[in-house]
Structures are given as C-alpha cells and as structure tokens.
XYZ file of C-alpha atoms in Angstrom:
366
model
C 0.000 0.000 0.000
C 1.266 3.433 -0.925
C -0.536 6.399 0.571
C 0.116 9.878 -0.819
C -0.652 13.100 1.011
C -0.057 16.561 -0.468
C -0.636 19.743 1.487
C -1.184 22.648 -0.933
C -0.297 25.804 0.971
C -0.627 28.085 -2.074
C -0.048 28.097 -5.834
C 3.744 28.101 -5.347
C 4.220 25.827 -2.335
C 3.308 22.195 -1.663
C 4.322 19.686 0.991
C 4.364 16.150 -0.480
C 4.484 12.886 1.490
C 4.284 9.208 0.588
C 4.143 6.239 2.940
C 4.505 2.577 2.021
C 3.469 -0.630 3.791
C 4.782 -4.026 2.699
C 3.640 -7.408 3.985
C 3.487 -11.059 2.976
C 0.418 -12.823 4.336
C 1.379 -14.820 7.419
C 4.677 -13.031 8.052
C 5.507 -13.266 11.745
C 5.126 -9.870 13.410
C 3.923 -8.155 10.218
C 0.844 -9.815 8.761
C 0.103 -12.651 11.168
C -2.659 -12.874 13.774
C -3.518 -9.405 15.143
C -1.607 -7.522 12.376
C -0.364 -4.984 14.912
C 3.267 -4.594 13.863
C 4.598 -1.328 12.428
C 7.887 -2.767 11.147
C 6.707 -2.862 7.533
C 6.008 0.881 7.256
C 8.384 3.039 5.231
C 8.437 6.787 4.793
C 9.295 6.961 1.083
C 8.830 10.656 0.295
C 8.699 13.915 2.240
C 9.641 17.053 0.347
C 8.612 20.590 -0.450
C 7.660 21.518 -4.016
C 7.990 25.271 -4.477
C 8.480 27.891 -7.184
C 11.078 30.518 -6.293
C 12.813 32.889 -8.694
C 11.309 31.251 -11.778
C 12.725 27.849 -10.747
C 10.802 24.855 -9.437
C 12.516 23.377 -6.374
C 11.899 19.925 -4.899
C 13.838 19.579 -1.652
C 13.808 16.515 0.596
C 13.063 12.792 0.289
C 11.707 12.212 -3.214
C 11.899 9.987 -6.274
C 13.096 10.458 -9.822
C 14.132 8.599 -12.970
C 17.178 9.364 -15.112
C 17.645 7.896 -18.580
C 14.626 5.582 -18.368
C 16.108 3.933 -15.262
C 19.351 2.802 -16.906
C 21.086 5.367 -14.673
C 18.655 5.891 -11.798
C 15.079 5.119 -10.784
C 14.537 5.239 -7.055
C 13.793 7.396 -4.025
C 16.567 9.542 -2.584
C 17.421 12.483 -0.337
C 18.430 15.600 -2.236
C 17.344 18.461 -4.488
C 15.893 18.829 -7.984
C 15.968 22.393 -9.330
C 14.164 22.809 -12.661
C 13.932 25.903 -14.835
C 11.129 25.595 -17.414
C 10.768 27.479 -20.681
C 8.127 27.130 -23.378
C 9.900 24.380 -25.335
C 12.621 23.253 -22.942
C 13.459 22.446 -19.320
C 16.770 22.638 -17.485
C 16.704 20.342 -14.409
C 19.661 19.933 -12.058
C 19.881 16.966 -9.677
C 21.795 16.495 -6.447
C 21.397 13.010 -4.980
C 22.938 12.413 -1.569
C 23.489 8.668 -1.854
C 25.362 8.250 1.425
C 26.771 10.679 3.974
C 28.641 9.914 7.186
C 30.409 12.690 9.089
C 32.157 10.141 11.290
C 32.667 6.556 10.187
C 35.735 4.901 11.713
C 36.908 8.463 12.477
C 36.889 9.364 8.772
C 34.470 11.246 6.560
C 32.653 9.252 3.894
C 30.442 10.797 1.221
C 28.823 9.492 -1.940
C 27.012 12.015 -4.140
C 25.531 12.142 -7.627
C 25.274 15.384 -9.585
C 23.381 15.445 -12.869
C 21.949 17.823 -15.443
C 19.442 16.722 -18.079
C 18.022 19.527 -20.292
C 14.823 18.622 -22.125
C 13.976 19.977 -25.577
C 10.690 19.588 -27.461
C 10.121 20.055 -31.195
C 6.772 18.880 -32.496
C 6.662 15.142 -31.872
C 10.307 14.931 -30.775
C 11.701 15.044 -27.235
C 15.478 15.183 -26.769
C 17.234 14.879 -23.406
C 21.048 15.086 -23.435
C 22.429 14.416 -19.964
C 25.567 14.384 -17.853
C 26.017 12.676 -14.497
C 28.959 12.643 -12.064
C 29.217 10.120 -9.234
C 31.921 10.600 -6.648
C 32.937 8.915 -3.407
C 35.505 10.013 -0.819
C 37.116 7.569 1.638
C 34.915 4.846 0.252
C 36.900 2.098 1.978
C 35.419 3.165 5.314
C 31.783 3.284 4.291
C 28.925 0.839 3.914
C 28.563 1.541 0.204
C 32.163 1.699 -0.929
C 31.258 -0.627 -3.809
C 27.982 1.110 -4.604
C 28.674 1.139 -8.333
C 29.194 -2.591 -8.597
C 26.676 -3.645 -5.955
C 23.642 -5.861 -6.544
C 25.333 -8.991 -7.776
C 28.931 -7.766 -7.965
C 31.524 -10.564 -8.023
C 33.358 -11.308 -4.794
C 36.659 -10.124 -6.260
C 35.350 -6.600 -6.849
C 38.017 -4.216 -5.481
C 37.391 -1.726 -2.710
C 37.692 1.865 -3.945
C 39.053 4.488 -1.601
C 37.925 7.144 -4.070
C 35.646 6.733 -7.057
C 34.919 9.234 -9.827
C 32.707 8.049 -12.662
C 30.990 10.095 -15.336
C 28.075 9.370 -17.651
C 27.218 11.308 -20.792
C 24.378 10.369 -23.104
C 21.139 11.102 -24.905
C 17.500 10.064 -24.595
C 15.387 10.681 -27.697
C 11.665 10.071 -28.248
C 9.774 10.531 -31.490
C 6.046 10.192 -32.145
C 4.293 10.498 -35.510
C 0.650 9.484 -35.608
C 0.387 5.948 -34.255
C 4.120 5.304 -34.530
C 6.557 5.884 -31.670
C 10.314 5.433 -31.488
C 12.810 5.911 -28.647
C 16.587 5.737 -28.270
C 19.102 5.867 -25.408
C 22.872 5.989 -25.619
C 25.238 6.258 -22.629
C 29.029 6.361 -22.379
C 30.706 5.843 -19.000
C 34.236 6.875 -18.070
C 36.217 7.680 -14.933
C 38.689 6.231 -12.440
C 38.692 4.290 -9.200
C 41.477 4.530 -6.662
C 41.751 0.997 -5.326
C 42.540 0.420 -1.664
C 45.528 -1.899 -1.274
C 48.339 -3.037 -3.576
C 46.212 -3.194 -6.761
C 46.564 -0.589 -9.489
C 43.892 2.054 -9.924
C 41.199 1.223 -12.461
C 39.776 3.054 -15.462
C 36.101 2.791 -16.392
C 35.090 2.560 -20.064
C 31.557 1.252 -20.482
C 28.663 1.914 -22.835
C 24.960 1.198 -23.273
C 22.703 1.440 -26.316
C 18.934 0.907 -26.326
C 16.282 1.282 -29.023
C 12.557 0.676 -28.980
C 9.343 1.452 -30.778
C 5.645 0.765 -31.071
C 2.955 0.999 -33.716
C -0.739 1.246 -32.893
C -3.466 0.244 -35.313
C -6.951 0.244 -33.861
C -7.251 -2.489 -31.249
C -3.765 -3.842 -32.101
C -0.365 -2.654 -30.976
C 3.058 -3.920 -32.058
C 6.098 -3.081 -29.944
C 9.695 -4.071 -29.483
C 13.016 -3.052 -28.021
C 16.664 -4.021 -27.952
C 19.454 -3.035 -25.613
C 23.150 -3.760 -25.377
C 25.390 -3.045 -22.377
C 29.109 -3.687 -22.487
C 30.813 -6.402 -20.434
C 34.330 -6.774 -19.111
C 36.580 -8.931 -21.301
C 39.296 -9.259 -18.649
C 38.276 -8.807 -14.978
C 41.924 -9.067 -13.863
C 43.283 -6.043 -15.743
C 43.126 -2.353 -14.795
C 40.265 -1.519 -17.182
C 36.602 -1.941 -16.241
C 34.993 -2.285 -19.674
C 31.566 -3.289 -18.380
C 28.816 -0.695 -18.166
C 28.085 -0.296 -14.446
C 25.468 2.274 -13.521
C 25.225 3.916 -10.102
C 23.507 2.523 -7.033
C 19.763 3.154 -7.466
C 19.501 2.243 -11.150
C 16.526 0.082 -12.124
C 15.212 -0.868 -15.581
C 12.538 -3.572 -15.584
C 12.059 -5.629 -18.754
C 10.970 -9.290 -19.061
C 9.022 -11.147 -16.361
C 11.641 -13.765 -15.440
C 15.010 -12.378 -16.564
C 14.144 -8.722 -15.798
C 11.868 -8.807 -12.678
C 8.653 -7.827 -14.485
C 5.481 -7.214 -12.467
C 6.182 -9.400 -9.429
C 9.826 -8.219 -9.036
C 10.676 -10.896 -6.450
C 13.684 -12.536 -8.095
C 15.274 -13.130 -11.496
C 16.674 -16.193 -13.204
C 20.261 -17.226 -12.548
C 22.915 -15.417 -14.580
C 20.752 -12.414 -15.451
C 21.640 -8.908 -14.205
C 17.941 -8.285 -13.566
C 17.124 -4.571 -13.566
C 20.803 -3.539 -13.162
C 21.589 -3.531 -16.875
C 25.206 -4.592 -17.466
C 26.986 -7.141 -19.686
C 23.861 -8.146 -21.560
C 22.154 -7.971 -24.930
C 18.376 -8.416 -25.052
C 15.876 -8.435 -27.935
C 12.114 -8.105 -27.580
C 9.136 -8.339 -29.896
C 5.568 -8.157 -28.674
C 1.965 -7.488 -29.572
C -1.125 -6.330 -27.695
C -4.808 -6.590 -28.460
C -7.583 -4.617 -26.803
C -10.906 -5.799 -28.236
C -12.923 -4.062 -25.501
C -12.498 -1.175 -23.097
C -12.260 -3.455 -20.075
C -9.589 -5.945 -21.091
C -6.270 -6.201 -22.882
C -3.892 -9.060 -23.698
C -0.138 -8.701 -24.347
C 2.304 -11.320 -25.630
C 6.065 -10.710 -25.481
C 9.052 -12.756 -26.604
C 12.533 -12.014 -25.220
C 15.922 -13.395 -26.220
C 19.009 -12.486 -24.170
C 22.687 -13.330 -23.910
C 25.757 -12.021 -22.079
C 28.020 -9.669 -24.015
C 31.069 -11.315 -22.418
C 31.242 -14.950 -21.315
C 30.707 -15.794 -17.670
C 33.247 -17.653 -15.529
C 32.196 -20.943 -17.165
C 32.792 -19.634 -20.701
C 29.056 -19.451 -21.466
C 26.891 -16.573 -22.685
C 23.386 -17.689 -23.771
C 20.664 -16.827 -21.218
C 17.733 -18.142 -23.208
C 14.375 -17.394 -24.826
C 11.478 -16.149 -22.689
C 7.768 -15.971 -23.510
C 5.483 -13.697 -21.426
C 1.696 -13.435 -21.502
C -0.247 -10.792 -19.597
C -4.013 -10.305 -19.518
C -5.458 -7.189 -17.848
C -9.143 -6.873 -16.960
C -10.861 -3.887 -15.353
C -13.082 -5.373 -12.656
C -14.633 -2.013 -11.791
C -13.561 1.566 -12.390
C -10.145 1.995 -10.741
C -9.668 -1.723 -9.912
C -7.656 -3.895 -12.330
C -6.811 -7.583 -12.404
C -3.585 -8.746 -14.098
C -3.014 -12.411 -14.934
C 0.590 -13.245 -15.860
C 2.278 -16.345 -17.191
C 5.932 -16.611 -18.243
C 8.312 -19.383 -19.295
C 12.072 -19.243 -19.883
C 13.680 -21.776 -22.205
C 16.942 -21.547 -20.288
C 20.273 -21.813 -22.067
C 23.778 -22.562 -20.799
C 24.498 -19.200 -19.086
C 21.349 -19.625 -16.973
C 21.969 -23.282 -16.088
C 25.592 -23.018 -14.895
C 27.380 -24.180 -11.766
C 24.904 -25.478 -9.176
C 22.045 -24.777 -11.610
C 23.198 -27.364 -14.168
C 20.523 -29.791 -15.378
C 17.797 -27.867 -13.555
C 14.326 -27.343 -15.019
C 13.435 -24.235 -17.003
C 12.171 -21.356 -14.821
C 8.492 -20.471 -15.086
C 6.156 -18.048 -13.365
C 2.393 -17.624 -12.986
C 0.566 -15.121 -10.848
C -2.202 -12.606 -10.394
C -2.225 -8.997 -9.227
C -5.152 -6.838 -8.168
C -4.282 -3.127 -8.270
C -6.270 -0.182 -6.970
C -5.499 3.450 -7.674
C -7.453 6.582 -6.790
C-alpha cells in the first residue's frame, strides 16, 4: 500500500508525502494474527515543491528517474531544481546517496550530480544528460562498492575514491500511431583501489532502441538493448557498463523482474543492466475497453562470457491479460516461461528445469 498526502499551501508551495506498507500474508510480526506490527512501514517521500525565482525546487526525500532507469530510478534524499521554458526544461539533480560525518573516524560521502536539459520540437523530445558520481574515503563506508553492488563478483576491489561520469542522450519521437525511442550512454572515470592493486579506469557503454505501432485495437512493440561487459576482470580496465547505485530498468518477467519483481533467473543482471544484450518483440490486443492481452518474446545473452565460458541466457515468452473489474480496480493475470540456455543453467544450476512463473495482481489506484 502506498498512501500519498499533499498539502497545498498556495499556488507556489506544496508539501508532499508518501508512505509505504509491505507485507506477505502470514509473516511473523507483520501480517500474522492481530496484524499490529509497524515494522513494515516506510516513509518513502517527504519534500517541499515550491516555485522561487522562476525555478521549481523539490527539496527533501523524493523519487526520480534518469535515462529511463538505466542510470537511476529510485527514491533519494536531495534536491531537484528545474527551470522551465516554453519548449525546454533545465533540471539539475543532487542526490545524496550516502553521507557519514564520522565513520571509523573518517568522513565518507557518496554524491551524484546530474543535469538533463529537455527539448521539445513537435513530436520529438530530446534529453542530453551528464552525471557525475563521486565517493571520498569509500573504503570506510557501507557503500564503498555502490557502483558494482547488486550482484557484484566477490573479487570486486574496494575503492578508496571513485569518480565516474556518464554522458548520453535520450530521444523520443512520435508520428501518428508510430513511436520510437533511443538511449545511448558512455561511461568513463577512475577508481582509486585500496591496497596493492593498481587504480582502475572505467570505459563502459549502453545502447537501447525501442518502438511501437498502434493500429486500432492492435499494438506492435519491441526493443533491444546492449550493455558492455568486461573482457578481462583481472586487468586495470573496467569495460563493463556499471550504472550507479539506485539504477533500475525492468524488462521481461523472469530475466528482468517484471510485475512481481521478487527474483530473477540465474545469470541475469535483472534490472541492473550490465553485460547483456536483449531483444524483444511483442503485440497487444484490446478488443474491448475493459480488457487487454499482451504477448512478449525475449531473447538475451551475455556480451562477455561468464566464468564458465558461457553466454546464452535463453528465450522467454510472457503473456499478460489485464481486466478492469470495476472503475479503478484492475486484475492482471501473468504467465511466463524461460527456455533456459547454458548461461542460466551453470554451476549449481546445471541440469535444472526451465524457470516459469504464474501469478495474479489486483491493483487499486485513486
């Protein structure tokens, strides 16, 4: 459950809050008999939204998305300052990822700074962007490996200082019933490694392209994305694309989290897009206002072989049916099957059955 509350003080000042409750039925102390625990409550957002000096300011605990989630899609503490013109916007982001004035008697800070101007021309939207992530005294903090977290290999070095930069472009085009989008990102920077190892240089890239075409009750859509991998983990160059902590791009149901976002198949980076190539083709049909069916096919492989010399993740088929029970209340029925290949069934997963998933979701919004 997510509950939003916005206090509108005047036309130029709002106070925005969002709370979240999470529970699995039967969880001890959360959703068992009596249901009287408060441990599942989270305060996700609490910020002011104000217009001062021709600039919109959002200050506090809030959420945002950068580059469709390839770079960032999460809640954070910080500031978004956005200057809006008639055909363009100029937003500046400061994300305070981690801050400790005294950790083992040393200061530790991790911050992201970004700028992403937005330009509109007819049916085109262009967003060039630049992002700088920097960490000081990272070896003494809880997130010293924030860039390579979420599935990072055990041999990932500890960086005493980390400076990485991202430059790229998001582009969206829409003409009639046809839509097309593109994202390109180049990553560079250095990491000062704690210990006898040499410092490392980052050189990663990501390309993504997608589109859709609507024709009456039918819709065709597809996307592809490629993210570089590291051809030699033992050298001083990190060639894999590794986005910052907080990135999240959902794609297929099994390999990319999908609706239920509980876990992903073995070998997949999930929503932290790195060292992967994925191809998607899908179609939707909406024969009536109340229901819609969508079929998607995904094929994915690793850009660089894993430790077992394998790269094929497999072919996945997803089916989703959405039905509007009543106004504001939707039912989603989902079924997915992954024809797993060698990079999914490696190590302890060898000779295991193909992953599959079925489920239902009831969603209410108001």
